[in-house]
XYZ file of N, CA and C in Angstrom:
834
model
N -13.584 -19.838 -17.520
C -12.505 -18.967 -17.987
C -12.128 -17.986 -16.885
N -10.842 -17.917 -16.560
C -10.356 -17.029 -15.505
C -10.248 -15.603 -16.047
N -11.011 -14.697 -15.481
C -10.975 -13.300 -15.899
C -10.143 -12.441 -14.959
N -9.819 -12.984 -13.788
C -9.079 -12.227 -12.784
C -7.645 -12.711 -12.717
N -6.719 -11.767 -12.680
C -5.304 -12.095 -12.555
C -4.990 -12.498 -11.121
N -3.790 -12.998 -10.910
C -3.377 -13.342 -9.544
C -3.345 -12.094 -8.666
N -2.999 -10.947 -9.252
C -3.006 -9.694 -8.487
C -4.433 -9.294 -8.111
N -5.372 -9.487 -9.041
C -6.781 -9.212 -8.741
C -7.263 -10.081 -7.583
N -6.927 -11.362 -7.636
C -7.376 -12.284 -6.598
C -6.750 -11.947 -5.253
N -5.502 -11.508 -5.270
C -4.845 -11.122 -4.020
C -5.544 -9.912 -3.406
N -5.923 -8.934 -4.244
C -6.645 -7.763 -3.739
C -8.013 -8.167 -3.202
N -8.682 -9.051 -3.918
C -9.993 -9.528 -3.464
C -9.885 -10.190 -2.095
N -8.922 -11.060 -1.943
C -8.796 -11.789 -0.667
C -8.403 -10.859 0.471
N -7.581 -9.857 0.181
C -7.113 -8.952 1.230
C -8.136 -7.855 1.539
N -8.743 -7.293 0.487
C -9.613 -6.124 0.658
C -11.083 -6.483 0.826
N -11.516 -7.604 0.243
C -12.920 -7.983 0.306
C -13.786 -7.334 -0.749
N -13.165 -6.617 -1.675
C -13.915 -6.016 -2.780
C -12.971 -5.791 -3.953
N -13.552 -5.582 -5.118
C -12.761 -5.338 -6.324
C -13.582 -4.469 -7.269
N -13.013 -3.346 -7.679
C -13.642 -2.469 -8.659
C -13.207 -2.881 -10.058
N -14.165 -3.058 -10.951
C -13.879 -3.421 -12.339
C -14.441 -2.313 -13.223
N -13.554 -1.480 -13.741
C -13.990 -0.402 -14.623
C -14.461 -0.977 -15.954
N -15.440 -0.304 -16.549
C -15.974 -0.720 -17.856
C -16.473 -2.164 -17.833
N -17.067 -2.570 -16.715
C -17.705 -3.891 -16.705
C -18.779 -3.930 -17.789
N -19.497 -2.831 -17.930
C -20.386 -2.628 -19.065
C -19.763 -1.591 -19.987
N -19.865 -1.818 -21.268
C -19.356 -0.855 -22.243
C -20.237 0.394 -22.229
N -19.766 1.507 -22.810
C -20.632 2.694 -22.884
C -21.968 2.412 -23.559
N -21.965 1.594 -24.608
C -23.215 1.269 -25.306
C -24.146 0.452 -24.409
N -23.587 -0.513 -23.681
C -24.395 -1.332 -22.770
C -24.924 -0.501 -21.607
N -24.093 0.406 -21.109
C -24.512 1.267 -20.005
C -25.661 2.167 -20.428
N -25.551 2.743 -21.616
C -26.619 3.609 -22.120
C -27.912 2.824 -22.311
N -27.792 1.581 -22.780
C -28.968 0.725 -22.948
C -29.616 0.431 -21.597
N -28.805 0.140 -20.586
C -29.340 -0.133 -19.252
C -30.015 1.106 -18.680
N -29.385 2.270 -18.833
C -29.990 3.513 -18.344
C -31.348 3.749 -18.990
N -31.389 3.612 -20.294
C -32.624 3.875 -21.036
C -33.716 2.870 -20.662
N -33.311 1.610 -20.502
C -34.283 0.550 -20.227
C -34.899 0.693 -18.844
N -34.073 0.869 -17.821
C -34.620 0.887 -16.460
C -35.422 2.153 -16.188
N -35.053 3.264 -16.800
C -35.803 4.498 -16.542
C -37.150 4.513 -17.262
N -37.273 3.689 -18.288
C -38.551 3.589 -18.996
C -39.391 2.413 -18.509
N -38.907 1.680 -17.518
C -39.544 0.446 -17.062
C -40.599 0.763 -16.001
N -41.846 0.844 -16.424
C -42.924 1.182 -15.491
C -43.103 0.115 -14.422
N -42.929 -1.161 -14.799
C -43.094 -2.245 -13.822
C -42.052 -2.144 -12.719
N -40.852 -1.732 -13.076
C -39.777 -1.586 -12.096
C -40.133 -0.522 -11.066
N -40.594 0.617 -11.530
C -40.931 1.702 -10.603
C -42.174 1.373 -9.783
N -43.143 0.689 -10.385
C -44.359 0.329 -9.655
C -44.079 -0.683 -8.547
N -43.056 -1.520 -8.743
C -42.728 -2.550 -7.756
C -41.801 -2.050 -6.658
N -41.340 -0.809 -6.769
C -40.328 -0.310 -5.838
C -40.877 -0.168 -4.420
N -40.080 -0.619 -3.451
C -40.372 -0.416 -2.037
C -39.660 0.861 -1.587
N -40.281 1.611 -0.708
C -39.631 2.757 -0.082
C -38.970 2.283 1.206
N -37.642 2.283 1.226
C -36.907 1.887 2.426
C -36.304 3.150 3.035
N -36.722 3.486 4.241
C -36.315 4.751 4.855
C -35.161 4.553 5.834
N -34.303 5.570 5.886
C -33.217 5.552 6.853
C -33.709 6.163 8.165
N -32.801 6.317 9.127
C -33.199 6.801 10.449
C -33.736 8.229 10.406
N -33.352 9.012 9.381
C -33.817 10.395 9.267
C -35.106 10.516 8.471
N -35.582 9.406 7.899
C -36.808 9.425 7.119
C -36.604 9.554 5.629
N -35.370 9.765 5.174
C -35.108 9.795 3.732
C -35.257 8.384 3.173
N -35.590 8.283 1.888
C -35.926 6.970 1.345
C -35.080 6.607 0.130
N -34.862 5.302 -0.008
C -34.308 4.706 -1.214
C -35.391 3.828 -1.823
N -35.548 3.910 -3.135
C -36.510 3.058 -3.834
C -35.814 1.758 -4.218
N -36.388 0.641 -3.801
C -35.749 -0.661 -3.982
C -36.723 -1.620 -4.653
N -36.341 -2.118 -5.829
C -37.107 -3.157 -6.527
C -36.310 -4.444 -6.452
N -36.958 -5.537 -6.067
C -36.253 -6.769 -5.702
C -36.888 -7.966 -6.397
N -36.051 -8.872 -6.929
C -36.572 -10.074 -7.589
C -35.606 -11.238 -7.423
N -36.154 -12.449 -7.507
C -35.372 -13.673 -7.317
C -34.933 -14.322 -8.627
N -35.852 -14.475 -9.555
C -35.555 -15.163 -10.809
C -34.806 -14.215 -11.736
N -33.614 -14.584 -12.203
C -32.872 -13.650 -13.054
C -33.625 -13.285 -14.321
N -34.319 -14.257 -14.923
C -35.123 -13.969 -16.096
C -34.293 -13.774 -17.349
N -34.987 -13.353 -18.427
C -34.326 -13.215 -19.720
C -34.432 -11.804 -20.274
N -34.773 -10.831 -19.405
C -34.736 -9.441 -19.848
C -33.315 -8.910 -19.685
N -33.122 -7.613 -19.884
C -31.766 -7.062 -19.856
C -31.111 -7.244 -18.495
N -31.872 -7.042 -17.404
C -31.305 -7.202 -16.065
C -30.853 -8.647 -15.855
N -31.676 -9.584 -16.311
C -31.328 -10.995 -16.170
C -30.115 -11.377 -16.987
N -30.009 -10.832 -18.195
C -28.846 -11.143 -19.030
C -27.564 -10.617 -18.397
N -27.639 -9.453 -17.764
C -26.457 -8.927 -17.075
C -26.062 -9.851 -15.931
N -27.030 -10.264 -15.123
C -26.716 -11.109 -13.962
C -26.265 -12.507 -14.366
N -26.599 -12.944 -15.576
C -26.200 -14.263 -16.069
C -25.013 -14.193 -17.021
N -24.499 -12.996 -17.286
C -23.424 -12.833 -18.270
C -22.136 -13.485 -17.789
N -21.386 -14.008 -18.726
C -20.133 -14.688 -18.386
C -19.163 -13.761 -17.674
N -19.139 -12.487 -18.057
C -18.189 -11.559 -17.438
C -18.454 -11.381 -15.944
N -19.726 -11.469 -15.543
C -20.088 -11.340 -14.130
C -19.972 -12.679 -13.419
N -20.604 -13.709 -13.963
C -20.678 -14.997 -13.268
C -19.308 -15.649 -13.170
N -18.508 -15.581 -14.213
C -17.180 -16.200 -14.155
C -16.294 -15.527 -13.117
N -16.412 -14.218 -12.986
C -15.650 -13.526 -11.939
C -16.121 -13.976 -10.558
N -17.428 -14.049 -10.376
C -17.965 -14.484 -9.088
C -17.477 -15.878 -8.727
N -17.496 -16.782 -9.692
C -17.073 -18.153 -9.414
C -15.588 -18.212 -9.098
N -14.802 -17.371 -9.748
C -13.377 -17.336 -9.442
C -13.140 -16.767 -8.042
N -13.867 -15.736 -7.686
C -13.704 -15.114 -6.373
C -14.137 -16.038 -5.239
N -15.238 -16.745 -5.433
C -15.803 -17.574 -4.366
C -15.347 -19.019 -4.425
N -14.665 -19.406 -5.508
C -14.080 -20.740 -5.591
C -15.076 -21.861 -5.719
N -16.227 -21.591 -6.321
C -17.276 -22.606 -6.430
C -18.254 -22.156 -7.505
N -19.072 -23.087 -7.973
C -20.188 -22.725 -8.835
C -21.132 -21.813 -8.055
N -21.643 -20.777 -8.707
C -22.572 -19.869 -8.039
C -23.938 -19.936 -8.707
N -24.943 -19.526 -7.947
C -26.278 -19.359 -8.519
C -26.813 -17.985 -8.120
N -27.809 -17.542 -8.852
C -28.405 -16.228 -8.627
C -29.277 -16.271 -7.373
N -28.883 -15.503 -6.358
C -29.629 -15.476 -5.094
C -30.770 -14.463 -5.175
N -30.475 -13.276 -5.632
C -31.495 -12.297 -5.988
C -30.806 -11.084 -6.605
N -31.591 -10.210 -7.188
C -31.091 -8.934 -7.705
C -32.022 -7.821 -7.252
N -31.519 -6.603 -7.325
C -32.348 -5.460 -6.957
C -31.867 -4.210 -7.687
N -32.773 -3.310 -7.896
C -32.465 -1.991 -8.436
C -32.601 -1.004 -7.292
N -31.509 -0.354 -6.944
C -31.489 0.616 -5.855
C -31.420 2.015 -6.456
N -32.434 2.829 -6.171
C -32.524 4.166 -6.763
C -32.551 5.226 -5.667
N -31.492 6.037 -5.629
C -31.458 7.201 -4.745
C -31.718 8.432 -5.603
N -32.877 9.036 -5.411
C -33.226 10.188 -6.223
C -32.571 11.458 -5.668
N -32.388 12.476 -6.517
C -31.733 13.711 -6.072
C -32.444 14.346 -4.879
N -31.661 14.783 -3.932
C -32.111 15.530 -2.748
C -32.852 14.695 -1.708
N -33.486 13.609 -2.108
C -34.329 12.858 -1.172
C -33.821 11.441 -0.911
N -32.856 10.962 -1.706
C -32.373 9.595 -1.550
C -31.736 9.370 -0.189
N -32.082 8.257 0.442
C -31.664 8.004 1.812
C -30.303 7.348 1.945
N -29.840 7.284 3.189
C -28.580 6.622 3.525
C -28.833 5.144 3.793
N -27.767 4.368 3.742
C -27.782 2.983 4.223
C -26.809 2.898 5.385
N -27.259 2.290 6.469
C -26.415 2.152 7.651
C -25.295 1.143 7.383
N -24.262 1.185 8.210
C -23.208 0.169 8.124
C -23.834 -1.214 8.285
N -23.500 -2.110 7.382
C -24.029 -3.472 7.483
C -23.175 -4.424 6.664
N -23.381 -5.695 6.908
C -22.843 -6.776 6.087
C -24.037 -7.479 5.449
N -23.961 -7.771 4.178
C -25.068 -8.502 3.559
C -25.246 -9.876 4.202
N -24.135 -10.495 4.588
C -24.248 -11.811 5.223
C -24.877 -11.711 6.612
N -24.862 -10.522 7.201
C -25.590 -10.324 8.447
C -27.073 -10.609 8.278
N -27.598 -10.339 7.062
C -28.985 -10.691 6.738
C -29.085 -12.144 6.290
N -28.192 -12.534 5.397
C -28.324 -13.834 4.732
C -28.112 -15.004 5.679
N -27.343 -14.798 6.739
C -27.186 -15.849 7.746
C -28.544 -16.214 8.340
N -29.397 -15.199 8.538
C -30.728 -15.443 9.092
C -31.599 -16.266 8.142
N -31.211 -16.312 6.871
C -31.969 -17.069 5.877
C -31.550 -18.530 5.802
N -30.619 -18.936 6.653
C -30.180 -20.323 6.647
C -28.976 -20.602 5.779
N -28.278 -19.555 5.352
C -27.019 -19.734 4.617
C -25.904 -19.836 5.660
N -25.381 -21.032 5.868
C -24.473 -21.266 6.990
C -23.080 -20.709 6.765
N -22.679 -20.555 5.515
C -21.326 -20.092 5.200
C -21.374 -18.729 4.519
N -20.333 -17.907 4.719
C -20.316 -16.584 4.084
C -19.741 -16.604 2.671
N -19.864 -17.733 1.978
C -19.350 -17.828 0.605
C -20.388 -17.237 -0.345
N -20.591 -15.933 -0.200
C -21.613 -15.195 -0.928
C -21.047 -13.819 -1.271
N -21.511 -13.255 -2.367
C -20.995 -11.953 -2.782
C -21.991 -11.280 -3.709
N -21.760 -9.998 -3.942
C -22.629 -9.194 -4.800
C -21.778 -8.350 -5.735
N -22.417 -7.868 -6.787
C -21.795 -6.857 -7.636
C -22.773 -5.697 -7.765
N -22.284 -4.503 -7.477
C -23.043 -3.264 -7.667
C -22.585 -2.668 -8.985
N -23.510 -2.562 -9.935
C -23.190 -2.000 -11.243
C -23.777 -0.596 -11.304
N -22.903 0.391 -11.470
C -23.336 1.786 -11.457
C -24.088 2.115 -12.744
N -25.357 2.464 -12.610
C -26.153 2.922 -13.745
C -25.884 4.399 -13.997
N -25.734 5.153 -12.928
C -25.306 6.554 -12.977
C -23.917 6.651 -12.354
N -23.179 7.719 -12.631
C -21.948 7.932 -11.870
C -22.264 7.977 -10.375
N -21.455 7.297 -9.590
C -21.625 7.285 -8.134
C -20.509 8.123 -7.525
N -20.886 9.155 -6.785
C -19.933 10.107 -6.226
C -20.184 10.276 -4.731
N -19.260 10.946 -4.069
C -19.481 11.257 -2.655
C -20.754 12.080 -2.483
N -20.998 12.985 -3.439
C -22.127 13.901 -3.316
C -23.476 13.190 -3.447
N -23.549 12.165 -4.300
C -24.858 11.512 -4.466
C -24.966 10.187 -3.713
N -24.019 9.933 -2.816
C -24.163 8.791 -1.913
C -23.562 7.501 -2.419
N -22.321 7.565 -2.916
C -21.645 6.345 -3.365
C -21.414 5.393 -2.191
N -21.144 4.140 -2.518
C -20.893 3.154 -1.475
C -19.564 3.443 -0.775
N -19.563 3.253 0.532
C -18.349 3.326 1.340
C -18.075 1.938 1.911
N -16.811 1.564 1.970
C -16.451 0.257 2.518
C -15.327 0.428 3.525
N -15.238 -0.515 4.443
C -14.068 -0.630 5.316
C -13.196 -1.729 4.724
N -12.108 -1.288 4.093
C -11.241 -2.203 3.365
C -10.715 -3.316 4.276
N -10.966 -4.565 3.898
C -10.476 -5.710 4.654
C -11.371 -6.152 5.794
N -12.498 -5.456 6.017
C -13.339 -5.773 7.178
C -14.057 -7.110 7.044
N -14.075 -7.688 5.842
C -14.689 -9.019 5.685
C -13.955 -10.070 6.497
N -12.684 -9.772 6.846
C -11.885 -10.727 7.613
C -12.357 -10.837 9.063
N -13.206 -9.908 9.512
C -13.726 -9.963 10.877
C -14.726 -11.099 11.064
N -15.326 -11.563 9.979
C -16.432 -12.501 10.094
C -17.732 -11.762 10.348
N -18.798 -12.509 10.525
C -20.120 -11.910 10.724
C -20.222 -11.283 12.104
N -20.812 -10.072 12.155
C -21.045 -9.412 13.434
C -22.551 -9.216 13.615
N -22.955 -8.898 14.847
C -24.378 -8.747 15.147
C -24.966 -7.538 14.425
N -26.267 -7.629 14.101
C -26.980 -6.544 13.447
C -28.210 -6.176 14.270
N -28.569 -4.877 14.234
C -29.698 -4.356 15.002
C -30.555 -3.465 14.111
N -31.778 -3.206 14.535
C -32.750 -2.466 13.736
C -32.583 -0.964 13.945
N -32.668 -0.176 12.823
C -32.596 1.282 12.880
C -33.452 1.841 11.754
N -34.477 2.648 12.091
C -35.400 3.115 11.056
C -36.097 1.914 10.439
N -36.013 1.786 9.109
C -36.553 0.616 8.421
C -35.423 -0.274 7.917
N -34.240 -0.122 8.498
C -33.082 -0.890 8.075
C -32.503 -1.654 9.257
N -31.770 -2.694 8.938
C -31.034 -3.446 9.945
C -29.556 -3.187 9.728
N -28.898 -2.598 10.710
C -27.499 -2.235 10.575
C -26.617 -3.003 11.536
N -25.323 -2.958 11.255
C -24.345 -3.652 12.084
C -24.218 -2.984 13.451
N -23.853 -3.777 14.444
C -23.656 -3.306 15.815
C -22.694 -2.119 15.814
N -23.162 -0.951 16.283
C -22.386 0.277 16.151
C -21.102 0.256 16.965
N -21.125 -0.388 18.119
C -19.904 -0.465 18.926
C -18.820 -1.229 18.176
N -19.205 -2.338 17.538
C -18.232 -3.115 16.779
C -17.793 -2.362 15.520
N -18.722 -1.621 14.914
C -18.364 -0.826 13.735
C -17.328 0.228 14.096
N -17.504 0.903 15.233
C -16.543 1.934 15.635
C -15.161 1.336 15.849
N -15.100 0.149 16.424
C -13.811 -0.519 16.588
C -13.221 -0.882 15.229
N -14.075 -1.327 14.320
C -13.598 -1.676 12.980
C -13.066 -0.449 12.254
N -13.696 0.697 12.442
C -13.249 1.915 11.755
C -11.871 2.358 12.226
N -11.503 1.971 13.440
C -10.161 2.298 13.929
C -9.093 1.412 13.297
N -9.505 0.272 12.793
C -8.553 -0.713 12.273
C -8.492 -0.735 10.750
N -9.645 -0.511 10.087
C -9.720 -0.680 8.639
C -9.928 0.664 7.947
N -9.295 0.814 6.797
C -9.370 2.057 6.030
C -10.769 2.265 5.444
N -11.293 3.476 5.591
C -12.561 3.847 4.976
C -12.307 4.269 3.536
N -13.012 3.645 2.598
C -12.836 3.930 1.174
C -14.178 4.342 0.582
N -14.193 5.493 -0.078
C -15.359 5.914 -0.858
C -15.209 5.343 -2.262
N -16.128 4.501 -2.665
C -16.034 3.825 -3.966
C -16.761 4.652 -5.022
N -16.110 5.721 -5.460
C -16.678 6.523 -6.535
C -16.524 5.752 -7.843
N -17.563 5.768 -8.659
C -17.608 4.897 -9.828
C -18.191 5.636 -11.019
N -17.569 5.453 -12.171
C -18.188 5.900 -13.414
C -19.329 4.956 -13.758
N -20.314 5.434 -14.496
C -21.400 4.567 -14.939
C -20.822 3.411 -15.745
N -21.311 2.205 -15.473
C -20.801 1.009 -16.136
C -19.737 0.273 -15.359
N -19.249 0.869 -14.265
C -18.267 0.209 -13.402
C -18.978 -0.802 -12.504
N -18.294 -1.906 -12.200
C -18.832 -2.907 -11.292
C -18.014 -2.984 -10.017
N -18.686 -2.992 -8.877
C -18.036 -3.166 -7.579
C -18.434 -4.538 -7.044
N -17.502 -5.483 -7.074
C -17.719 -6.816 -6.518
C -17.338 -6.766 -5.043
N -18.200 -7.266 -4.158
C -17.868 -7.193 -2.737
C -18.384 -8.413 -1.986
N -17.588 -8.832 -1.010
C -17.836 -10.030 -0.211
C -19.019 -9.809 0.727
N -19.734 -10.880 1.041
C -20.898 -10.789 1.906
C -20.605 -10.297 3.307
N -19.370 -10.418 3.773
C -19.015 -9.959 5.115
C -18.336 -8.592 5.119
N -18.233 -7.935 3.970
C -17.602 -6.617 3.926
C -18.548 -5.576 4.515
N -18.076 -4.814 5.489
C -18.865 -3.721 6.044
C -18.950 -2.588 5.029
N -20.182 -2.135 4.756
C -20.358 -1.058 3.790
C -21.576 -0.221 4.162
N -21.626 0.976 3.641
C -22.721 1.912 3.897
C -22.745 2.931 2.762
N -23.702 3.862 2.822
C -23.690 4.996 1.899
C -24.436 6.159 2.526
N -24.058 7.376 2.123
C -24.694 8.595 2.606
C -25.954 8.889 1.791
N -26.784 9.813 2.278
C -27.938 10.228 1.476
C -27.497 10.962 0.213
N -28.386 11.021 -0.744
C -28.117 11.747 -1.980
C -28.618 13.179 -1.822
N -27.702 14.096 -1.555
C -28.053 15.503 -1.390
C -27.734 16.308 -2.638
N -27.352 15.624 -3.701
C -26.945 16.287 -4.938
C -28.146 16.497 -5.861
N -27.869 17.053 -7.028
C -28.897 17.234 -8.053
C -28.953 16.067 -9.023
N -28.171 15.022 -8.767
C -28.055 13.908 -9.707
C -28.565 12.611 -9.083
N -29.226 11.766 -9.873
C -29.667 10.469 -9.346
C -28.490 9.530 -9.144
N -28.679 8.545 -8.269
C -27.684 7.477 -8.110
C -28.424 6.151 -8.119
N -28.499 5.564 -9.319
C -29.136 4.271 -9.499
C -28.069 3.207 -9.655
N -28.367 2.024 -9.142
C -27.440 0.907 -9.291
C -28.182 -0.411 -9.381
N -27.667 -1.314 -10.192
C -28.178 -2.681 -10.283
C -27.281 -3.566 -9.431
N -27.861 -4.271 -8.466
C -27.097 -5.108 -7.543
C -27.504 -6.559 -7.754
N -26.549 -7.388 -8.158
C -26.788 -8.813 -8.395
C -26.062 -9.602 -7.315
N -26.787 -10.475 -6.624
C -26.259 -11.200 -5.467
C -26.205 -12.694 -5.768
N -25.148 -13.350 -5.272
C -24.898 -14.747 -5.615
C -24.551 -15.556 -4.373
N -24.982 -16.806 -4.391
C -24.617 -17.790 -3.383
C -23.894 -18.930 -4.087
N -23.135 -19.712 -3.315
C -22.423 -20.848 -3.889
C -23.260 -22.116 -3.788
N -23.010 -23.019 -4.715
C -23.767 -24.272 -4.747
C -23.617 -25.046 -3.441
N -22.422 -25.046 -2.854
C -22.165 -25.813 -1.633
C -22.758 -25.167 -0.388
N -23.352 -23.977 -0.535
C -23.904 -23.237 0.604
C -25.427 -23.161 0.517
N -26.037 -24.200 -0.034
C -27.491 -24.225 -0.176
C -28.151 -23.948 1.180
N -29.090 -23.012 1.275
C -29.712 -22.683 2.564
C -30.346 -23.906 3.222
N -30.270 -23.945 4.543
C -30.787 -25.102 5.284
C -32.238 -24.915 5.707
N -32.793 -23.718 5.500
C -34.211 -23.487 5.790
C -34.839 -22.767 4.597
N -36.110 -23.048 4.310
C -36.788 -22.319 3.231
C -36.974 -20.853 3.632
N -36.843 -19.961 2.686
C -37.066 -18.543 2.965
C -37.436 -17.844 1.660
N -37.427 -16.515 1.665
C -37.970 -15.753 0.544
C -37.007 -15.601 -0.622
N -35.783 -16.118 -0.503
C -34.858 -16.196 -1.632
C -34.621 -17.668 -1.957
N -34.196 -17.978 -3.183
C -34.149 -19.384 -3.606
C -32.951 -20.153 -3.073
N -33.129 -21.470 -3.018
C -32.012 -22.375 -2.842
C -31.311 -22.587 -4.172
N -30.370 -23.516 -4.168
C -29.550 -23.729 -5.364
C -30.404 -24.086 -6.572
N -30.167 -23.366 -7.640
C -30.732 -23.662 -8.953
C -29.638 -23.372 -9.971
N -29.318 -24.322 -10.856
C -28.250 -24.075 -11.832
C -28.514 -22.785 -12.600
N -27.457 -22.010 -12.775
C -27.557 -20.725 -13.460
C -27.126 -20.893 -14.912
N -27.967 -20.503 -15.819
C -27.665 -20.604 -17.244
C -26.927 -19.344 -17.684
N -25.619 -19.466 -17.862
C -24.824 -18.316 -18.295
C -25.161 -17.956 -19.740
N -24.961 -16.682 -20.060
C -25.123 -16.225 -21.440
C -23.843 -15.516 -21.863
N -23.514 -15.544 -23.148
C -22.314 -14.842 -23.612
C -22.466 -13.341 -23.432
N -21.353 -12.659 -23.301
C -21.393 -11.217 -23.091
C -22.095 -10.486 -24.234
N -22.029 -11.051 -25.415
C -22.653 -10.417 -26.582
C -24.170 -10.343 -26.467
N -24.760 -11.132 -25.558
C -26.221 -11.184 -25.441
C -26.818 -9.843 -25.030
N -26.049 -9.013 -24.344
C -26.606 -7.760 -23.840
C -27.023 -6.840 -24.982
N -26.130 -6.629 -25.940
C -26.449 -5.731 -27.044
C -27.327 -6.394 -28.099
N -27.443 -7.724 -28.037
C -28.336 -8.427 -28.960
C -29.773 -8.443 -28.457
N -29.966 -8.102 -27.182
C -31.300 -8.153 -26.582
C -32.221 -7.126 -27.217
N -33.456 -7.525 -27.444
C -34.489 -6.632 -27.963
C -35.692 -6.676 -27.024
N -36.225 -5.528 -26.624
C -37.375 -5.532 -25.707
C -38.537 -6.366 -26.210
N -38.720 -6.435 -27.521
C -39.839 -7.204 -28.073
C -39.703 -8.688 -27.797
N -38.477 -9.127 -27.465
C -38.238 -10.537 -27.203
C -38.444 -10.891 -25.734
N -38.887 -9.934 -24.948
C -39.054 -10.157 -23.513
C -40.356 -10.918 -23.273
N -40.272 -12.236 -23.229
C -41.457 -13.074 -23.109
C -41.799 -13.378 -21.650
N -40.809 -13.318 -20.786
C -41.042 -13.682 -19.385
C -41.354 -12.432 -18.576
N -42.489 -12.401 -17.930
C -42.857 -11.257 -17.106
C -42.168 -11.367 -15.754
N -41.457 -10.311 -15.387
C -40.694 -10.349 -14.138
C -41.627 -10.342 -12.934
N -41.296 -11.171 -11.942
C -42.046 -11.229 -10.688
C -41.199 -10.565 -9.611
N -41.708 -9.487 -9.051
C -40.998 -8.747 -8.013
C -41.465 -9.202 -6.636
N -40.565 -9.114 -5.659
C -40.958 -9.368 -4.279
C -41.691 -8.150 -3.735
N -42.740 -8.399 -2.970
C -43.446 -7.329 -2.286
C -42.761 -7.053 -0.952
N -43.006 -5.872 -0.415
C -42.348 -5.501 0.837
C -42.704 -6.473 1.957
N -43.922 -6.998 1.947
C -44.322 -7.943 2.990
C -43.640 -9.298 2.827
N -43.126 -9.574 1.617
C -42.462 -10.849 1.364
C -40.974 -10.792 1.666
N -40.400 -9.572 1.715
C -38.973 -9.429 1.979
C -38.764 -9.437 3.484
N -38.575 -10.629 4.036
C -38.575 -10.807 5.485
C -37.193 -10.692 6.115
N -36.165 -10.423 5.299
C -34.808 -10.458 5.832
C -34.627 -9.494 6.988
N -34.923 -8.207 6.765
C -34.702 -7.230 7.823
C -35.665 -7.442 8.978
N -36.895 -7.877 8.666
C -37.875 -8.076 9.743
C -37.458 -9.218 10.654
N -36.946 -10.314 10.065
C -36.500 -11.443 10.885
C -35.362 -11.009 11.785
N -34.400 -10.267 11.207
C -33.267 -9.820 12.009
C -33.741 -8.887 13.114
N -34.680 -7.999 12.793
C -35.185 -7.068 13.794
C -35.902 -7.801 14.912
N -36.727 -8.785 14.559
C -37.439 -9.540 15.583
C -36.460 -10.209 16.534
N -35.369 -10.734 15.985
C -34.390 -11.395 16.842
C -33.673 -10.371 17.711
N -33.453 -9.167 17.152
C -32.801 -8.127 17.931
C -33.676 -7.710 19.107
N -34.993 -7.628 18.879
C -35.901 -7.171 19.924
C -36.138 -8.233 20.987
N -35.862 -9.492 20.657
C -36.157 -10.586 21.591
C -35.278 -10.513 22.833
């Protein structure tokens, strides 16, 4: 089912991102907020990823979408059908993560392209995208995502290591900033930001009194099955669920225990860094 209009698709192709307000209803957003903040396993699995100044973002990462609330969101028709329309192919769940920037201490993310990492994983084509779903309001003050509108058209650029992150080549980023408009993607809670794997994006540290949590679901296309084994999965058919499944979910029905990636298993940035140092 096509959820995007021709105007939506034109903006996606030109800009490399699309904001969808009320991707989650107020009731669904409140359920997600309540669930993730009470999820001890989520917080226990979080990795501390530090920026160049030493500030940290807490990142919990998993491959299998599962059948809990996070998995139902990533498998929901409203998300998956949009992704398939944007990428022009069947998609599968590549991985998801919960990114938590806590008040005053939440770190920045350097300019980067997600495909700058994923190419190292053996994904030969940039037919990949993500959706950032705002759990809290995302503002300039608490470190909302910034994008260079249309920068996905540049293709993949080189990435280098900085702090505990791998960022895009700064010389090329500066040239891109002269050509492409910088957009601060401020978002109400429940808004979804769909963005292409080659879109340059970053975020500032959270210096506010408010948290900035987001659920990020990442997808690859069936025709872009990775050519080398790595820490994220190859093609596996994705079982979509109706949008109604979110509010029908009950924690007592959570039979599958989520398996999180450990920091030593998340080799994406380390592989890129090793190649940069070579």
